[in-house]
Coordinates of C-alpha atoms and ligand atoms in Angstrom, one line a residue:
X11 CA -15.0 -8.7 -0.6
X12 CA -15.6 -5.4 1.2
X13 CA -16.2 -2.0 -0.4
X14 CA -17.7 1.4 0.8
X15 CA -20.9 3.5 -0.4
X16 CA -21.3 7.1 -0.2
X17 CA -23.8 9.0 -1.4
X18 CA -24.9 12.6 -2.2
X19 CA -22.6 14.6 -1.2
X20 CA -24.2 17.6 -2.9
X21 CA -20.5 19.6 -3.3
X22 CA -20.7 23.4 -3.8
X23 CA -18.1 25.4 -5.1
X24 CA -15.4 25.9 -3.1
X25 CA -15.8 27.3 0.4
X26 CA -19.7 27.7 -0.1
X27 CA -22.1 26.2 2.5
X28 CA -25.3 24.2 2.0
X29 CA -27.7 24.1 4.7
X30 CA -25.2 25.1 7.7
X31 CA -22.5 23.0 6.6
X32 CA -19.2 23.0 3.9
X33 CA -19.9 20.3 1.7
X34 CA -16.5 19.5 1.0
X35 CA -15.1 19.6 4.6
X36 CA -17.8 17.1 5.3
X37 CA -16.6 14.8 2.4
X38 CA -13.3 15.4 3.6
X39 CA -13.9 14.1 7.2
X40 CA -15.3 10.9 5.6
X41 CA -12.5 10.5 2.9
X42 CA -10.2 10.6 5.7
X43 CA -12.3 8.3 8.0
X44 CA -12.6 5.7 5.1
X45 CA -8.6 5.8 4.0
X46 CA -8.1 5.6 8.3
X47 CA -10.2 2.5 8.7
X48 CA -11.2 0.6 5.2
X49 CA -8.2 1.3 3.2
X50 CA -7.9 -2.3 2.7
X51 CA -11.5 -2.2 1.1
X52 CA -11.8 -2.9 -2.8
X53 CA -13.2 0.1 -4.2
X54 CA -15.8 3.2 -3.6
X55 CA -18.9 4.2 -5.4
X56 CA -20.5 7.2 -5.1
X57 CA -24.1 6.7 -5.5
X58 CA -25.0 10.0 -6.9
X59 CA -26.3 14.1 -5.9
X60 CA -22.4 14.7 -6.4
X61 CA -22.4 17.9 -7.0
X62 CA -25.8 20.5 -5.4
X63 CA -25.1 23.5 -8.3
X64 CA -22.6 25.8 -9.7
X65 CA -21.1 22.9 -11.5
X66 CA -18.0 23.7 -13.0
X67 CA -16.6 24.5 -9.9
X68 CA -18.3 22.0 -7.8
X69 CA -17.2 19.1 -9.8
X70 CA -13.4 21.0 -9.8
X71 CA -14.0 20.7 -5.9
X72 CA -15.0 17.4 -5.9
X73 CA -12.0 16.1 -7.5
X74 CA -9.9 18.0 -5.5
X75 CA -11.5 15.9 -2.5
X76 CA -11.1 12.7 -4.5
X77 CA -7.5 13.1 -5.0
X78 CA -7.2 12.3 -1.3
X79 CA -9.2 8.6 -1.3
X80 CA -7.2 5.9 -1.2
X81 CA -9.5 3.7 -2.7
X82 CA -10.4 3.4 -6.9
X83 CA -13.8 5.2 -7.0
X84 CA -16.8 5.2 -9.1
X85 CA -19.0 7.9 -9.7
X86 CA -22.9 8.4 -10.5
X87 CA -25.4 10.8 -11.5
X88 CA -28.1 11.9 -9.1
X89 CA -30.8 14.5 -9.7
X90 CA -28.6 17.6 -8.1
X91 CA -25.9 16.8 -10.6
X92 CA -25.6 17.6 -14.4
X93 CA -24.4 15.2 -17.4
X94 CA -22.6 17.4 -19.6
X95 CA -20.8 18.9 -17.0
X96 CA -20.2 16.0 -15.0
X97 CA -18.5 14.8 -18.3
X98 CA -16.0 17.5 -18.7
X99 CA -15.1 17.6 -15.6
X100 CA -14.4 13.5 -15.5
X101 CA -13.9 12.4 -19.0
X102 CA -12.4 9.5 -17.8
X103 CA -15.8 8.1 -16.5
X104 CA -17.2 5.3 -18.5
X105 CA -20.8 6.3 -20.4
X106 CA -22.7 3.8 -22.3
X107 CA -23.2 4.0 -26.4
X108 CA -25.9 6.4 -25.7
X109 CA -23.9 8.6 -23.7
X110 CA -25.7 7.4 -20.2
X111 CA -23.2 7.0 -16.9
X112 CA -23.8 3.7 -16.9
X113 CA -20.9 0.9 -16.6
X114 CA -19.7 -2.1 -15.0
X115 CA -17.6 -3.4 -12.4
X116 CA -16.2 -7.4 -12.0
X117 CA -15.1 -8.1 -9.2
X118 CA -14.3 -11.5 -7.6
X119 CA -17.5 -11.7 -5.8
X120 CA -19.5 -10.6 -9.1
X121 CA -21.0 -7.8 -11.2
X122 CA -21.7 -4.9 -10.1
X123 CA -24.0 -2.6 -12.4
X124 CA -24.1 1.1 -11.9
X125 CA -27.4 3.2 -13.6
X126 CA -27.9 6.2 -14.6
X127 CA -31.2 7.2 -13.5
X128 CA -30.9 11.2 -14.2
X129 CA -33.5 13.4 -15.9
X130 CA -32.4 16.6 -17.0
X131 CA -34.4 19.4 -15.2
X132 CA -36.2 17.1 -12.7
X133 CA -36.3 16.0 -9.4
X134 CA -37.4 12.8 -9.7
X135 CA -35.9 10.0 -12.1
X136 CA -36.2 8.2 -14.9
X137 CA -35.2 5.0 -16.8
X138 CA -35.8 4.7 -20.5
X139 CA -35.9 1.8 -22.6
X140 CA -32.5 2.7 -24.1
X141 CA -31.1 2.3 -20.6
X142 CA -32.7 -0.7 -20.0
X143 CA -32.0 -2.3 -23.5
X144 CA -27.9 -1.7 -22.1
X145 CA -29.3 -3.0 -18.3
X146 CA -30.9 -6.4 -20.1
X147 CA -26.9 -7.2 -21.8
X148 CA -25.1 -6.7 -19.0
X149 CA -27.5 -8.9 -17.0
X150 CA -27.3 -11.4 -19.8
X151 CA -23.6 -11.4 -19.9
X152 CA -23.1 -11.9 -16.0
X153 CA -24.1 -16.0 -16.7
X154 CA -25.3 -16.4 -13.5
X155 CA -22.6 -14.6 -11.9
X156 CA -23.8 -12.5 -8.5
X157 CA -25.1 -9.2 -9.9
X158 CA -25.2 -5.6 -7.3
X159 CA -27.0 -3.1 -8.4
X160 CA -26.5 0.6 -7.9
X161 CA -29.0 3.4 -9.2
X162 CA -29.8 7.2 -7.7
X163 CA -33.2 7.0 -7.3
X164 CA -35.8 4.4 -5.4
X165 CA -38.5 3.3 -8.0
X166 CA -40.7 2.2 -5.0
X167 CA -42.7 3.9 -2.6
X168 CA -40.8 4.1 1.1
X169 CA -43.4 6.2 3.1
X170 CA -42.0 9.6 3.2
X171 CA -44.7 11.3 0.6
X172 CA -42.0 14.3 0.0
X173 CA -39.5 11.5 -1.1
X174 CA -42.1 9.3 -2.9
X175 CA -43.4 12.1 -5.6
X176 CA -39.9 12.5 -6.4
X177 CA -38.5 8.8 -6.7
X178 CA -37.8 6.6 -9.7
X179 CA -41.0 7.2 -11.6
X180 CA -42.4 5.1 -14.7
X181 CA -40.4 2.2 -13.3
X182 CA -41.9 -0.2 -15.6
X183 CA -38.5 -0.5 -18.2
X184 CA -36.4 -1.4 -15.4
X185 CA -38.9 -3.6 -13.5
X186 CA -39.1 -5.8 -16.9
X187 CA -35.5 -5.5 -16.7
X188 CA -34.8 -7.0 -13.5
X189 CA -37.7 -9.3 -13.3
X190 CA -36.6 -12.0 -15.4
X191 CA -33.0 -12.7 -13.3
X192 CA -32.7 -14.5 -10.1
X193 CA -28.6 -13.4 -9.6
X194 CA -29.5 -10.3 -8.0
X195 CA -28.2 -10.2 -5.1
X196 CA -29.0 -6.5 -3.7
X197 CA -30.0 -2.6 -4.8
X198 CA -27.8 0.0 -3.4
X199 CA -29.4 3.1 -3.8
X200 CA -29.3 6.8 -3.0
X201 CA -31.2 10.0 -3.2
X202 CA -33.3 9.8 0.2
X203 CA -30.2 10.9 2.7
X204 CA -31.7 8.0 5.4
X205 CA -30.5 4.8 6.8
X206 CA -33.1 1.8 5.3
X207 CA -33.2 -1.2 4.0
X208 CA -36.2 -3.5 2.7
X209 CA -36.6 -5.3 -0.7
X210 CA -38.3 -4.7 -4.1
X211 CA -39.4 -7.6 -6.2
X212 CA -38.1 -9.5 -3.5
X213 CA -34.0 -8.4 -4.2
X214 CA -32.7 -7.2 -1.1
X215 CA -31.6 -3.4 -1.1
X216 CA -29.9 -0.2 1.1
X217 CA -30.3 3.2 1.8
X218 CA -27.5 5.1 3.4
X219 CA -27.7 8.5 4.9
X220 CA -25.4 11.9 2.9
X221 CA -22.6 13.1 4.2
X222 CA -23.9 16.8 3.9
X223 CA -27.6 17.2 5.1
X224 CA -29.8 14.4 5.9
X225 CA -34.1 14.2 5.4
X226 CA -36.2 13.8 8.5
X227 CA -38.5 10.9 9.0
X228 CA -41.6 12.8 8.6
X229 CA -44.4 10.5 7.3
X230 CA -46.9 13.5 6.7
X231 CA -45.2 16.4 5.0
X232 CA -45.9 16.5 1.0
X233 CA -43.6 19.2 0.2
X234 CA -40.6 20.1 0.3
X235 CA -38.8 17.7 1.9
X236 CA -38.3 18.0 4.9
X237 CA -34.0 18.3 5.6
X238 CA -32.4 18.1 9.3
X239 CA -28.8 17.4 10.6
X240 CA -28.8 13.7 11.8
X241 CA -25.3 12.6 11.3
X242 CA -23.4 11.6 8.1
X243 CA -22.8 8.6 7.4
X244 CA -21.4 5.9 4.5
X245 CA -21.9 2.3 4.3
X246 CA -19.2 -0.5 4.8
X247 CA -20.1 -3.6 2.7
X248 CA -19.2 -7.3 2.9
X249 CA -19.9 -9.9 0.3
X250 CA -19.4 -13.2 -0.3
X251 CA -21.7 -16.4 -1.6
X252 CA -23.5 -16.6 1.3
X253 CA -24.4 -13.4 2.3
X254 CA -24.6 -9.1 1.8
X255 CA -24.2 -7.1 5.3
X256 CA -24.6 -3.3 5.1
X257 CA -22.7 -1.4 7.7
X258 CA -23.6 2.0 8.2
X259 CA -21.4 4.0 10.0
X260 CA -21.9 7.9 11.5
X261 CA -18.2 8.9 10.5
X262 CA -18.1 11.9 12.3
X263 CA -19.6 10.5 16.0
X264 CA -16.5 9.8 18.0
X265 CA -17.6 8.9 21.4
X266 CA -16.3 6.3 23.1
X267 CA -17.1 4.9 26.7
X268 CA -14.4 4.0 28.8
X269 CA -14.7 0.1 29.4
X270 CA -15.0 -0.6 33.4
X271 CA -14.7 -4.5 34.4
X272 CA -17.2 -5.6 34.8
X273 CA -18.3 -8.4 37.7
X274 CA -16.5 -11.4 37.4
X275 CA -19.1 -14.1 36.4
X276 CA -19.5 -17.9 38.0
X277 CA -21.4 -20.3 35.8
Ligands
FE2_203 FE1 -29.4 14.1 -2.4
FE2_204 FE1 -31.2 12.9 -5.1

């Protein structure tokens, strides 16, 4: 099974410019890489920082852009973005009975489980008991079945301090949450605009850079975070029993050598 990951694409209104570049022309160039080269891929989620402010017309924008995927999309909530309007502006988004973007995809090669990890007003995020009340049934219900997770913000440490005060904080609901199951088969996350990967509790996870602005990897600076223009990227994603591989790919480079022959080998 193969499906892409994109995250924060922090859309502005249309025609406005965030750090140097359009938002939407940059979504645009990876839309159209993804429908050149992975339209036979399953489905997209968007792992949050949709839209960076002046909502209304942001999300407007950002549908606009959508409209051109080729691929069913799913959408979450990051810490730029804003629930009620990210509601009206996609009612057809699935919420849980507590009015959290939180739902679920089953696929052939199993569950995937997308959080809502959004606190109004803040930076960093949270995950409250009600959330992880809804987390603990869908994990329950999956019978064993391969579970991905997907959620906006880390709720570990990764050794950026200006990323780290502003991660998952009070992680505690969704660590007791997790720790009991042994289907979890990886973390996809967003919020840190950087190419890692690592494990929490032992489950395997991913970072993936934006496609707007990226964050620099600056071990010393507390605050603010320090942003830079490394390329975009989005991650390409192959499952199956065995094994998870995370491709990320800089959709904007286009270089290419030319291949030359090389000498003809004896053995
Ligand atoms: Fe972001
Ligand atoms: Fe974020």
């Amino acid at each position: 099974m193969k499906f892409i990951q994109v995250t924060d694409m922090h859309i502005m209104p249309p025609g406005e410019r965030l750090l140097g570049l359009d938002p939407r022309a940059q979504l645009d160039a990876c839309i159209a890489d993804i429908n050149a080269h992975h339209a036979d891929a399953e489905l997209c989620v968007f792992t949050g920082d949709l839209g960076h402010e002046g909502y209304v017309d942001a999300y407007r924008n950002l549908r606009d852009a959508l409209a051109a995927l080729s691929l069913p999309y799913y959408l979450m909530l990051g810490n730029h973005d804003d629930r009620e309007a990210f509601k009206e502006a996609f009612p057809e988004i699935a919420c849980d009975r507590h009015g959290f973007v939180q739902s679920v995809i089953d696929t052939g090669a199993g569950r995937f489980i997308l959080l809502d990890s959004y606190e109004p007003a803040a930076v960093w995020g949270s995950f409250c008991e009600k959330r992880a009340a809804w987390l603990r049934d869908r994990l329950e219900e999956s019978n064993g079945r391969p579970v991905y997770l997907f959620i906006h913000h880390p709720p570990f440490e990764i050794g950026i301090p200006s990323l780290d005060s502003i991660r998952l904080l009070e992680a505690g609901h969704l660590r007791a949450a997790i720790e009991p199951c042994d289907n979890i088969k990886h973390i996809f996350f967003g919020h840190v605009h950087r190419p890692i990967a690592g494990s929490w509790l032992g489950i395997p996870c991913s970072f993936v850079r934006g496609t707007n602005h990226q964050v620099a990897l600056d071990f010393h600076t507390t605050r603010p975070v320090p942003k830079n223009h490394e390329p975009p990227a989005y991650a390409v994603v192959l499952l199956n029993s065995e094994s998870v591989v995370v491709h990320m790919h800089d959709f904007l480079d286009n270089s290419v050598l030319p291949i030359t022959p090389g000498p003809a080998t004896t053995e």
